[in-house]
PDB file of C-alpha atoms and ligand atoms in Angstrom:
ATOM      1  CA  MET A 899      52.341  34.883   5.535  1.00  0.00           C
ATOM      2  CA  HIS A 900      52.598  31.509   7.844  1.00  0.00           C
ATOM      3  CA  ASP A 901      50.408  28.726   6.409  1.00  0.00           C
ATOM      4  CA  PHE A 902      47.513  27.718   6.674  1.00  0.00           C
ATOM      5  CA  ALA A 903      44.574  25.500   5.519  1.00  0.00           C
ATOM      6  CA  PHE A 904      41.174  26.814   3.832  1.00  0.00           C
ATOM      7  CA  HIS A 905      37.879  25.541   4.228  1.00  0.00           C
ATOM      8  CA  ARG A 906      34.588  27.402   2.186  1.00  0.00           C
ATOM      9  CA  PRO A 907      31.680  25.543   3.965  1.00  0.00           C
ATOM     10  CA  THR A 908      28.283  26.297   2.445  1.00  0.00           C
ATOM     11  CA  SER A 909      26.488  26.109   5.950  1.00  0.00           C
ATOM     12  CA  LEU A 910      26.284  26.979   9.646  1.00  0.00           C
ATOM     13  CA  LYS A 911      26.720  23.318  10.700  1.00  0.00           C
ATOM     14  CA  ASP A 912      29.441  22.058   8.846  1.00  0.00           C
ATOM     15  CA  ALA A 913      30.827  25.355   9.877  1.00  0.00           C
ATOM     16  CA  ARG A 914      30.845  24.579  13.049  1.00  0.00           C
ATOM     17  CA  ALA A 915      31.571  21.563  12.870  1.00  0.00           C
ATOM     18  CA  LEU A 916      35.152  22.843  10.656  1.00  0.00           C
ATOM     19  CA  PHE A 917      36.024  24.392  13.498  1.00  0.00           C
ATOM     20  CA  ALA A 918      35.087  22.372  16.523  1.00  0.00           C
ATOM     21  CA  ARG A 919      37.845  19.695  14.519  1.00  0.00           C
ATOM     22  CA  CYS A 920      41.058  22.324  13.857  1.00  0.00           C
ATOM     23  CA  ASP A 921      43.294  22.676  15.994  1.00  0.00           C
ATOM     24  CA  ASP A 922      43.208  27.128  16.450  1.00  0.00           C
ATOM     25  CA  ALA A 923      41.027  28.010  13.434  1.00  0.00           C
ATOM     26  CA  SER A 924      39.661  31.523  12.698  1.00  0.00           C
ATOM     27  CA  TYR A 925      36.528  32.626  10.001  1.00  0.00           C
ATOM     28  CA  LEU A 926      36.836  34.891   7.718  1.00  0.00           C
ATOM     29  CA  ALA A 927      34.349  37.268   7.080  1.00  0.00           C
ATOM     30  CA  GLY A 928      35.652  39.736   4.782  1.00  0.00           C
ATOM     31  CA  GLY A 929      38.779  39.665   5.855  1.00  0.00           C
ATOM     32  CA  MET A 930      39.450  43.884   6.853  1.00  0.00           C
ATOM     33  CA  THR A 931      40.870  43.052   9.969  1.00  0.00           C
ATOM     34  CA  LEU A 932      41.515  39.200   9.589  1.00  0.00           C
ATOM     35  CA  LEU A 933      43.811  39.563   6.537  1.00  0.00           C
ATOM     36  CA  PRO A 934      46.368  42.442   7.356  1.00  0.00           C
ATOM     37  CA  THR A 935      46.577  40.529  10.602  1.00  0.00           C
ATOM     38  CA  LEU A 936      47.641  37.793   9.166  1.00  0.00           C
ATOM     39  CA  LYS A 937      49.374  39.465   6.893  1.00  0.00           C
ATOM     40  CA  GLN A 938      51.854  40.979  10.500  1.00  0.00           C
ATOM     41  CA  ARG A 939      51.306  37.197  11.696  1.00  0.00           C
ATOM     42  CA  LEU A 940      50.018  38.893  14.755  1.00  0.00           C
ATOM     43  CA  ALA A 941      47.827  35.900  14.284  1.00  0.00           C
ATOM     44  CA  MET A 942      48.806  31.957  12.829  1.00  0.00           C
ATOM     45  CA  PRO A 943      45.327  30.093  12.949  1.00  0.00           C
ATOM     46  CA  SER A 944      45.760  26.810  11.447  1.00  0.00           C
ATOM     47  CA  ASP A 945      42.946  27.383   9.562  1.00  0.00           C
ATOM     48  CA  LEU A 946      40.955  30.045   8.420  1.00  0.00           C
ATOM     49  CA  ILE A 947      37.737  28.950   7.914  1.00  0.00           C
ATOM     50  CA  ASP A 948      35.724  31.296   5.374  1.00  0.00           C
ATOM     51  CA  LEU A 949      31.796  32.859   5.833  1.00  0.00           C
ATOM     52  CA  SER A 950      31.401  33.949   2.356  1.00  0.00           C
ATOM     53  CA  ALA A 951      29.656  31.140   1.071  1.00  0.00           C
ATOM     54  CA  VAL A 952      27.336  30.854   3.979  1.00  0.00           C
ATOM     55  CA  GLY A 953      24.485  31.839   1.543  1.00  0.00           C
ATOM     56  CA  GLU A 954      21.806  32.004   4.572  1.00  0.00           C
ATOM     57  CA  LEU A 955      24.093  34.761   6.819  1.00  0.00           C
ATOM     58  CA  VAL A 956      23.192  37.902   4.697  1.00  0.00           C
ATOM     59  CA  GLY A 957      20.609  39.773   4.050  1.00  0.00           C
ATOM     60  CA  ILE A 958      18.573  42.249   5.467  1.00  0.00           C
ATOM     61  CA  THR A 959      14.863  41.882   6.749  1.00  0.00           C
ATOM     62  CA  ILE A 960      12.090  43.739   7.806  1.00  0.00           C
ATOM     63  CA  THR A 961       8.921  44.218  10.065  1.00  0.00           C
ATOM     64  CA  ASP A 962       7.524  47.034  11.667  1.00  0.00           C
ATOM     65  CA  SER A 963       9.157  46.394  14.984  1.00  0.00           C
ATOM     66  CA  THR A 964      12.369  45.225  14.299  1.00  0.00           C
ATOM     67  CA  VAL A 965      15.170  45.195  10.843  1.00  0.00           C
ATOM     68  CA  THR A 966      17.538  41.988  11.369  1.00  0.00           C
ATOM     69  CA  ILE A 967      20.555  41.830   9.156  1.00  0.00           C
ATOM     70  CA  GLY A 968      23.029  38.195   8.660  1.00  0.00           C
ATOM     71  CA  ALA A 969      26.383  38.717   9.558  1.00  0.00           C
ATOM     72  CA  MET A 970      27.345  38.419   6.013  1.00  0.00           C
ATOM     73  CA  THR A 971      26.013  41.337   4.850  1.00  0.00           C
ATOM     74  CA  PRO A 972      28.550  43.823   3.483  1.00  0.00           C
ATOM     75  CA  HIS A 973      28.759  47.938   4.888  1.00  0.00           C
ATOM     76  CA  ALA A 974      28.344  48.664   1.275  1.00  0.00           C
ATOM     77  CA  MET A 975      24.771  46.453   0.721  1.00  0.00           C
ATOM     78  CA  ILE A 976      23.453  48.517   4.324  1.00  0.00           C
ATOM     79  CA  GLU A 977      24.249  51.594   2.344  1.00  0.00           C
ATOM     80  CA  THR A 978      22.117  51.044  -0.639  1.00  0.00           C
ATOM     81  CA  ASP A 979      19.339  49.752   0.965  1.00  0.00           C
ATOM     82  CA  LYS A 980      17.021  51.767  -0.401  1.00  0.00           C
ATOM     83  CA  ALA A 981      13.742  49.527   2.255  1.00  0.00           C
ATOM     84  CA  LEU A 982      16.494  49.558   4.937  1.00  0.00           C
ATOM     85  CA  ALA A 983      17.123  53.358   4.517  1.00  0.00           C
ATOM     86  CA  ALA A 984      13.404  53.850   4.478  1.00  0.00           C
ATOM     87  CA  ALA A 985      12.713  51.689   7.897  1.00  0.00           C
ATOM     88  CA  VAL A 986      16.198  53.253  10.074  1.00  0.00           C
ATOM     89  CA  PRO A 987      17.731  55.635   8.508  1.00  0.00           C
ATOM     90  CA  VAL A 988      20.687  55.856  10.781  1.00  0.00           C
ATOM     91  CA  LEU A 989      21.947  52.364   9.681  1.00  0.00           C
ATOM     92  CA  ALA A 990      22.398  54.061   6.111  1.00  0.00           C
ATOM     93  CA  ALA A 991      24.022  56.511   7.482  1.00  0.00           C
ATOM     94  CA  ILE A 992      26.545  54.417   9.782  1.00  0.00           C
ATOM     95  CA  ALA A 993      27.338  52.196   6.771  1.00  0.00           C
ATOM     96  CA  ARG A 994      28.508  55.419   4.456  1.00  0.00           C
ATOM     97  CA  GLN A 995      30.329  56.467   7.202  1.00  0.00           C
ATOM     98  CA  VAL A 996      32.799  52.960   7.305  1.00  0.00           C
ATOM     99  CA  ALA A 997      35.804  53.038   5.909  1.00  0.00           C
ATOM    100  CA  ASP A 998      35.965  54.125   1.849  1.00  0.00           C
ATOM    101  CA  PRO A 999      34.023  52.502  -0.978  1.00  0.00           C
ATOM    102  CA  MET A1000      36.443  48.960  -0.701  1.00  0.00           C
ATOM    103  CA  VAL A1001      36.746  47.622   2.457  1.00  0.00           C
ATOM    104  CA  ARG A1002      32.724  48.822   2.603  1.00  0.00           C
ATOM    105  CA  SER A1003      32.518  46.450  -0.834  1.00  0.00           C
ATOM    106  CA  ARG A1004      34.074  43.662   1.900  1.00  0.00           C
ATOM    107  CA  GLY A1005      33.872  43.612   4.887  1.00  0.00           C
ATOM    108  CA  THR A1006      31.188  42.834   7.278  1.00  0.00           C
ATOM    109  CA  ILE A1007      28.430  43.958   9.882  1.00  0.00           C
ATOM    110  CA  GLY A1008      29.336  41.059  12.014  1.00  0.00           C
ATOM    111  CA  GLY A1009      32.547  40.762  11.232  1.00  0.00           C
ATOM    112  CA  SER A1010      32.920  44.238  12.858  1.00  0.00           C
ATOM    113  CA  LEU A1011      30.745  43.282  15.779  1.00  0.00           C
ATOM    114  CA  ALA A1012      32.299  40.318  16.371  1.00  0.00           C
ATOM    115  CA  ASN A1013      36.025  42.142  16.642  1.00  0.00           C
ATOM    116  CA  SER A1014      34.883  45.111  18.871  1.00  0.00           C
ATOM    117  CA  ASP A1015      37.786  47.130  17.504  1.00  0.00           C
ATOM    118  CA  PRO A1016      37.378  50.355  19.952  1.00  0.00           C
ATOM    119  CA  ALA A1017      36.356  52.506  17.660  1.00  0.00           C
ATOM    120  CA  ALA A1018      34.439  51.027  14.999  1.00  0.00           C
ATOM    121  CA  ASP A1019      31.215  52.288  14.324  1.00  0.00           C
ATOM    122  CA  TRP A1020      28.838  49.406  14.669  1.00  0.00           C
ATOM    123  CA  PRO A1021      28.792  48.464  17.676  1.00  0.00           C
ATOM    124  CA  ALA A1022      27.711  51.675  18.494  1.00  0.00           C
ATOM    125  CA  ALA A1023      24.307  51.073  16.479  1.00  0.00           C
ATOM    126  CA  ALA A1024      24.040  48.388  18.089  1.00  0.00           C
ATOM    127  CA  LEU A1025      24.494  49.086  21.421  1.00  0.00           C
ATOM    128  CA  GLY A1026      22.553  52.014  21.641  1.00  0.00           C
ATOM    129  CA  LEU A1027      19.329  50.860  19.388  1.00  0.00           C
ATOM    130  CA  GLY A1028      18.931  47.857  21.902  1.00  0.00           C
ATOM    131  CA  ALA A1029      19.832  45.654  19.389  1.00  0.00           C
ATOM    132  CA  THR A1030      19.906  41.569  19.958  1.00  0.00           C
ATOM    133  CA  LEU A1031      22.931  39.486  18.569  1.00  0.00           C
ATOM    134  CA  VAL A1032      21.596  36.109  17.606  1.00  0.00           C
ATOM    135  CA  THR A1033      24.881  33.230  17.414  1.00  0.00           C
ATOM    136  CA  ASP A1034      23.948  29.850  16.046  1.00  0.00           C
ATOM    137  CA  SER A1035      23.554  28.855  19.547  1.00  0.00           C
ATOM    138  CA  ARG A1036      22.185  31.745  21.321  1.00  0.00           C
ATOM    139  CA  GLU A1037      20.995  34.938  21.514  1.00  0.00           C
ATOM    140  CA  ILE A1038      22.482  37.593  23.372  1.00  0.00           C
ATOM    141  CA  ALA A1039      21.736  41.059  24.671  1.00  0.00           C
ATOM    142  CA  ALA A1040      24.001  44.325  23.242  1.00  0.00           C
ATOM    143  CA  ASP A1041      23.896  45.510  26.688  1.00  0.00           C
ATOM    144  CA  ASP A1042      26.526  42.064  27.005  1.00  0.00           C
ATOM    145  CA  PHE A1043      27.480  40.862  24.376  1.00  0.00           C
ATOM    146  CA  PHE A1044      31.300  44.417  24.296  1.00  0.00           C
ATOM    147  CA  THR A1045      32.919  42.783  26.784  1.00  0.00           C
ATOM    148  CA  GLY A1046      36.754  45.178  26.638  1.00  0.00           C
ATOM    149  CA  LEU A1047      38.998  45.746  23.758  1.00  0.00           C
ATOM    150  CA  PHE A1048      38.625  43.523  20.610  1.00  0.00           C
ATOM    151  CA  GLU A1049      36.996  41.239  23.192  1.00  0.00           C
ATOM    152  CA  THR A1050      32.911  39.973  23.216  1.00  0.00           C
ATOM    153  CA  ALA A1051      30.824  36.947  24.703  1.00  0.00           C
ATOM    154  CA  LEU A1052      30.953  35.101  21.721  1.00  0.00           C
ATOM    155  CA  GLU A1053      32.022  32.136  23.153  1.00  0.00           C
ATOM    156  CA  PRO A1054      35.077  29.382  21.119  1.00  0.00           C
ATOM    157  CA  GLY A1055      34.031  28.355  17.763  1.00  0.00           C
ATOM    158  CA  GLU A1056      30.501  30.611  18.255  1.00  0.00           C
ATOM    159  CA  ILE A1057      29.215  32.227  15.021  1.00  0.00           C
ATOM    160  CA  LEU A1058      27.021  35.007  15.295  1.00  0.00           C
ATOM    161  CA  THR A1059      24.324  34.301  12.435  1.00  0.00           C
ATOM    162  CA  ALA A1060      22.461  37.843  13.113  1.00  0.00           C
ATOM    163  CA  ILE A1061      21.999  41.319  14.229  1.00  0.00           C
ATOM    164  CA  ARG A1062      18.127  42.348  14.657  1.00  0.00           C
ATOM    165  CA  ILE A1063      18.005  46.059  16.276  1.00  0.00           C
ATOM    166  CA  PRO A1064      14.048  46.993  17.366  1.00  0.00           C
ATOM    167  CA  ARG A1065      13.317  50.370  15.287  1.00  0.00           C
ATOM    168  CA  PRO A1066      13.987  52.781  16.779  1.00  0.00           C
ATOM    169  CA  ARG A1067      11.641  56.007  17.407  1.00  0.00           C
ATOM    170  CA  ARG A1068      14.335  58.447  16.632  1.00  0.00           C
ATOM    171  CA  ALA A1069      18.418  57.927  15.969  1.00  0.00           C
ATOM    172  CA  ALA A1070      20.914  59.531  14.301  1.00  0.00           C
ATOM    173  CA  TYR A1071      25.660  58.753  15.095  1.00  0.00           C
ATOM    174  CA  GLU A1072      27.704  61.706  15.512  1.00  0.00           C
ATOM    175  CA  LYS A1073      30.969  60.625  14.256  1.00  0.00           C
ATOM    176  CA  PHE A1074      34.001  62.339  15.642  1.00  0.00           C
ATOM    177  CA  SER A1075      36.764  60.088  12.596  1.00  0.00           C
ATOM    178  CA  GLN A1076      40.269  60.016  12.912  1.00  0.00           C
ATOM    179  CA  PRO A1077      41.656  62.246   9.600  1.00  0.00           C
ATOM    180  CA  ALA A1078      44.396  59.076   8.740  1.00  0.00           C
ATOM    181  CA  SER A1079      42.202  56.051   9.623  1.00  0.00           C
ATOM    182  CA  GLY A1080      38.449  57.002   9.339  1.00  0.00           C
ATOM    183  CA  PHE A1081      37.708  55.554  12.962  1.00  0.00           C
ATOM    184  CA  ALA A1082      36.073  57.318  15.304  1.00  0.00           C
ATOM    185  CA  LEU A1083      38.064  59.650  17.627  1.00  0.00           C
ATOM    186  CA  VAL A1084      34.599  59.551  19.304  1.00  0.00           C
ATOM    187  CA  GLY A1085      31.343  58.421  17.747  1.00  0.00           C
ATOM    188  CA  VAL A1086      28.069  58.910  19.566  1.00  0.00           C
ATOM    189  CA  LEU A1087      24.503  57.030  18.464  1.00  0.00           C
ATOM    190  CA  ALA A1088      21.716  58.576  19.989  1.00  0.00           C
ATOM    191  CA  ALA A1089      18.730  57.405  19.907  1.00  0.00           C
ATOM    192  CA  GLU A1090      14.914  57.244  21.753  1.00  0.00           C
ATOM    193  CA  THR A1091      13.816  53.530  21.611  1.00  0.00           C
ATOM    194  CA  ALA A1092      10.060  51.940  22.954  1.00  0.00           C
ATOM    195  CA  ASP A1093      11.848  51.349  26.138  1.00  0.00           C
ATOM    196  CA  GLY A1094      13.692  55.299  26.481  1.00  0.00           C
ATOM    197  CA  PRO A1095      16.750  56.976  25.695  1.00  0.00           C
ATOM    198  CA  ARG A1096      19.460  55.295  24.757  1.00  0.00           C
ATOM    199  CA  VAL A1097      23.090  56.829  24.130  1.00  0.00           C
ATOM    200  CA  ALA A1098      26.613  54.251  23.355  1.00  0.00           C
ATOM    201  CA  VAL A1099      29.623  55.626  22.748  1.00  0.00           C
ATOM    202  CA  THR A1100      32.617  53.939  20.954  1.00  0.00           C
ATOM    203  CA  GLY A1101      35.829  55.127  20.264  1.00  0.00           C
ATOM    204  CA  ALA A1102      36.634  56.406  23.184  1.00  0.00           C
ATOM    205  CA  ALA A1103      37.921  54.072  25.844  1.00  0.00           C
ATOM    206  CA  ALA A1104      38.364  49.989  25.401  1.00  0.00           C
ATOM    207  CA  CYS A1105      34.589  49.009  23.819  1.00  0.00           C
ATOM    208  CA  VAL A1106      31.586  50.909  22.825  1.00  0.00           C
ATOM    209  CA  PHE A1107      30.411  51.700  25.965  1.00  0.00           C
ATOM    210  CA  ARG A1108      26.406  53.356  26.746  1.00  0.00           C
ATOM    211  CA  GLN A1109      26.363  56.913  28.346  1.00  0.00           C
ATOM    212  CA  THR A1110      23.685  56.383  30.980  1.00  0.00           C
ATOM    213  CA  ALA A1111      24.016  60.718  32.471  1.00  0.00           C
ATOM    214  CA  MET A1112      23.502  61.429  29.392  1.00  0.00           C
ATOM    215  CA  GLU A1113      20.170  58.735  28.976  1.00  0.00           C
ATOM    216  CA  GLN A1114      18.608  60.000  31.764  1.00  0.00           C
ATOM    217  CA  ALA A1115      19.257  63.694  31.019  1.00  0.00           C
ATOM    218  CA  LEU A1116      17.338  62.911  27.877  1.00  0.00           C
ATOM    219  CA  ALA A1117      14.430  61.142  29.042  1.00  0.00           C
ATOM    220  CA  ALA A1118      13.695  64.654  30.976  1.00  0.00           C
ATOM    221  CA  SER A1119      13.831  66.415  28.069  1.00  0.00           C
ATOM    222  CA  TRP A1120      15.045  65.655  24.391  1.00  0.00           C
ATOM    223  CA  SER A1121      17.470  68.437  23.940  1.00  0.00           C
ATOM    224  CA  ALA A1122      20.740  68.818  22.719  1.00  0.00           C
ATOM    225  CA  ASP A1123      21.056  71.397  25.404  1.00  0.00           C
ATOM    226  CA  ALA A1124      20.704  68.371  27.208  1.00  0.00           C
ATOM    227  CA  VAL A1125      23.028  66.068  27.737  1.00  0.00           C
ATOM    228  CA  ARG A1126      25.532  69.687  27.150  1.00  0.00           C
ATOM    229  CA  ALA A1127      24.602  69.392  30.794  1.00  0.00           C
ATOM    230  CA  VAL A1128      25.718  65.866  31.408  1.00  0.00           C
ATOM    231  CA  ALA A1129      29.309  66.176  32.676  1.00  0.00           C
ATOM    232  CA  VAL A1130      31.746  63.995  31.279  1.00  0.00           C
ATOM    233  CA  SER A1131      34.452  62.236  32.904  1.00  0.00           C
ATOM    234  CA  ALA A1132      37.838  61.353  31.255  1.00  0.00           C
ATOM    235  CA  ASP A1133      38.194  58.395  34.113  1.00  0.00           C
ATOM    236  CA  GLY A1134      38.846  55.175  31.935  1.00  0.00           C
ATOM    237  CA  LEU A1135      38.648  57.234  28.160  1.00  0.00           C
ATOM    238  CA  ASN A1136      41.911  56.738  26.198  1.00  0.00           C
ATOM    239  CA  SER A1137      44.706  59.124  25.871  1.00  0.00           C
ATOM    240  CA  ASP A1138      46.949  58.134  23.150  1.00  0.00           C
ATOM    241  CA  ILE A1139      48.598  60.431  20.392  1.00  0.00           C
ATOM    242  CA  HIS A1140      45.483  60.942  18.118  1.00  0.00           C
ATOM    243  CA  ALA A1141      43.667  62.411  21.210  1.00  0.00           C
ATOM    244  CA  ALA A1142      44.230  63.266  25.377  1.00  0.00           C
ATOM    245  CA  ALA A1143      41.245  61.697  27.537  1.00  0.00           C
ATOM    246  CA  ASP A1144      39.940  65.390  28.022  1.00  0.00           C
ATOM    247  CA  TYR A1145      39.960  65.920  24.990  1.00  0.00           C
ATOM    248  CA  ARG A1146      37.508  63.055  24.106  1.00  0.00           C
ATOM    249  CA  ALA A1147      35.654  63.889  26.950  1.00  0.00           C
ATOM    250  CA  HIS A1148      34.578  67.157  25.336  1.00  0.00           C
ATOM    251  CA  LEU A1149      34.184  65.280  22.015  1.00  0.00           C
ATOM    252  CA  VAL A1150      31.705  63.079  23.787  1.00  0.00           C
ATOM    253  CA  SER A1151      29.635  65.681  25.015  1.00  0.00           C
ATOM    254  CA  VAL A1152      29.922  67.951  21.922  1.00  0.00           C
ATOM    255  CA  MET A1153      28.623  64.907  19.418  1.00  0.00           C
ATOM    256  CA  ALA A1154      25.811  63.553  22.144  1.00  0.00           C
ATOM    257  CA  GLY A1155      24.784  67.133  21.802  1.00  0.00           C
ATOM    258  CA  ARG A1156      25.142  66.962  17.812  1.00  0.00           C
ATOM    259  CA  ALA A1157      23.661  62.908  17.275  1.00  0.00           C
ATOM    260  CA  VAL A1158      20.093  64.211  20.929  1.00  0.00           C
ATOM    261  CA  ALA A1159      20.077  67.679  18.501  1.00  0.00           C
ATOM    262  CA  ALA A1160      19.964  65.800  14.545  1.00  0.00           C
ATOM    263  CA  ALA A1161      18.047  62.356  15.629  1.00  0.00           C
TER     264      ALA A1161
HETATM  265  C1  FAD B1660      41.080  50.771   5.654  1.00  0.00           C
HETATM  266  C2  FAD B1660      40.866  50.886   7.018  1.00  0.00           C
HETATM  267  C3  FAD B1660      39.659  51.507   7.433  1.00  0.00           C
HETATM  268  C4  FAD B1660      38.736  51.352   8.423  1.00  0.00           C
HETATM  269  N1  FAD B1660      37.371  52.478   8.634  1.00  0.00           N
HETATM  270  C5  FAD B1660      37.203  51.328   9.893  1.00  0.00           C
HETATM  271  C6  FAD B1660      35.670  52.376   9.855  1.00  0.00           C
HETATM  272  O1  FAD B1660      35.758  53.748   9.696  1.00  0.00           O
HETATM  273  N2  FAD B1660      34.954  52.397  11.438  1.00  0.00           N
HETATM  274  C7  FAD B1660      34.439  50.742  11.691  1.00  0.00           C
HETATM  275  O2  FAD B1660      33.627  50.881  11.389  1.00  0.00           O
HETATM  276  N3  FAD B1660      35.621  50.710  10.501  1.00  0.00           N
HETATM  277  C8  FAD B1660      36.109  50.360   9.599  1.00  0.00           C
HETATM  278  N4  FAD B1660      36.857  49.479   9.012  1.00  0.00           N
HETATM  279  C9  FAD B1660      36.761  48.196   9.891  1.00  0.00           C
HETATM  280  C10 FAD B1660      36.185  47.639   8.462  1.00  0.00           C
HETATM  281  O3  FAD B1660      34.932  48.360   8.508  1.00  0.00           O
HETATM  282  C11 FAD B1660      35.417  46.269   8.645  1.00  0.00           C
HETATM  283  O4  FAD B1660      34.475  45.807   9.475  1.00  0.00           O
HETATM  284  C12 FAD B1660      36.502  45.328   9.639  1.00  0.00           C
HETATM  285  O5  FAD B1660      37.635  44.734   9.210  1.00  0.00           O
HETATM  286  C13 FAD B1660      35.648  43.141  10.228  1.00  0.00           C
HETATM  287  O6  FAD B1660      35.801  43.071   8.829  1.00  0.00           O
HETATM  288  P1  FAD B1660      34.927  41.745   8.409  1.00  0.00           P
HETATM  289  O7  FAD B1660      34.211  41.380   7.762  1.00  0.00           O
HETATM  290  O8  FAD B1660      36.147  41.848   6.674  1.00  0.00           O
HETATM  291  O9  FAD B1660      36.008  40.567   8.980  1.00  0.00           O
HETATM  292  P2  FAD B1660      37.099  39.723   9.030  1.00  0.00           P
HETATM  293  O10 FAD B1660      38.503  40.578   9.591  1.00  0.00           O
HETATM  294  O11 FAD B1660      36.965  38.338   8.316  1.00  0.00           O
HETATM  295  O12 FAD B1660      36.952  38.983  10.822  1.00  0.00           O
HETATM  296  C14 FAD B1660      37.277  40.597  11.971  1.00  0.00           C
HETATM  297  C15 FAD B1660      37.174  39.057  13.525  1.00  0.00           C
HETATM  298  O13 FAD B1660      35.522  38.919  12.939  1.00  0.00           O
HETATM  299  C16 FAD B1660      35.629  37.391  13.345  1.00  0.00           C
HETATM  300  N5  FAD B1660      34.570  37.271  12.602  1.00  0.00           N
HETATM  301  C17 FAD B1660      34.032  37.764  11.655  1.00  0.00           C
HETATM  302  N6  FAD B1660      32.282  37.210  10.738  1.00  0.00           N
HETATM  303  C18 FAD B1660      31.787  36.637  12.400  1.00  0.00           C
HETATM  304  C19 FAD B1660      31.101  35.942  12.688  1.00  0.00           C
HETATM  305  N7  FAD B1660      30.286  35.435  12.043  1.00  0.00           N
HETATM  306  N8  FAD B1660      31.210  34.626  13.378  1.00  0.00           N
HETATM  307  C20 FAD B1660      31.975  35.133  14.247  1.00  0.00           C
HETATM  308  N9  FAD B1660      33.209  35.303  14.314  1.00  0.00           N
HETATM  309  C21 FAD B1660      33.403  36.375  13.110  1.00  0.00           C
HETATM  310  C22 FAD B1660      37.019  37.073  12.911  1.00  0.00           C
HETATM  311  O14 FAD B1660      37.180  35.478  12.929  1.00  0.00           O
HETATM  312  C23 FAD B1660      37.702  37.445  12.780  1.00  0.00           C
HETATM  313  O15 FAD B1660      38.585  37.518  14.324  1.00  0.00           O
HETATM  314  C24 FAD B1660      37.848  50.294   8.075  1.00  0.00           C
HETATM  315  C25 FAD B1660      38.708  48.561   7.569  1.00  0.00           C
HETATM  316  C26 FAD B1660      40.251  48.851   6.840  1.00  0.00           C
HETATM  317  C27 FAD B1660      41.406  48.039   5.948  1.00  0.00           C
END
């Protein structure tokens, strides 16, 4: 592994100040993506700024209208928090589907969102539930946050601090997993929110996206048949050794139907 300096600040302010002072720093969350990347020398930062001692980044707050989850909250905490499971059951259901117990104990919701892996589960939750991504300097609607393959609206040095999710009337997530990695070949979150139906698709394209034609169909009639009747184009969808674009398009339809039926 390439040499780097290691820092463990205890406040957001110190983390941000360190980033500004370093040549080419990276924040470290659970390291589940970043450490393999460093080992393969696909990234060679001068400094790693570990966020694990910044206590304000961990935790779950529930109100009548929202749930707020700190960026450094591990998947396992979301999976097992009983109050959260009662308030927004789909979140525990998603956490249970992320990777394996070891990854769930280290990997964080903020790391997953900041990473914007095209096949990750939490981006579908954020976009499908109409969340707000809170950073150390501003708030970003999920609709504006995921900008491309491993790309987000975060500016260099900006720290994702929390995700704030309006409690949906109902929601479900259905994932067709790639059997070797467990990541989504296609995953669909369907939700009925205060602002109307939302459908978010992960695994199918460069980053998570909304299926607006399905949302319109659900606004007219909340039913699995309504979403299955929407023609899903393969244009722009990923085609790789795991699945061709037209197969992914078919899976979008099937997973969306299942998510609507389960919600
Ligand atoms: C074997 C394996 C299987 C997996 N399977 C799945 C799966 O099925 N579904 C799924 O969704 N995910 C899966 N993952 C991904 C995993 O769950 C983690 O969410 C993901 O790797 C991010 O890890 P992390 O939280 O440790 O972040 P890190 O790896 O530490 O960081 C990831 C990136 O985000 C940046 N970052 C982290 N936190 C912040 C922050 N607060 N502010 C700004 N930038 C930040 C880092 O600088 C880095 O660029 C899998 C991972 C592994 C290793």
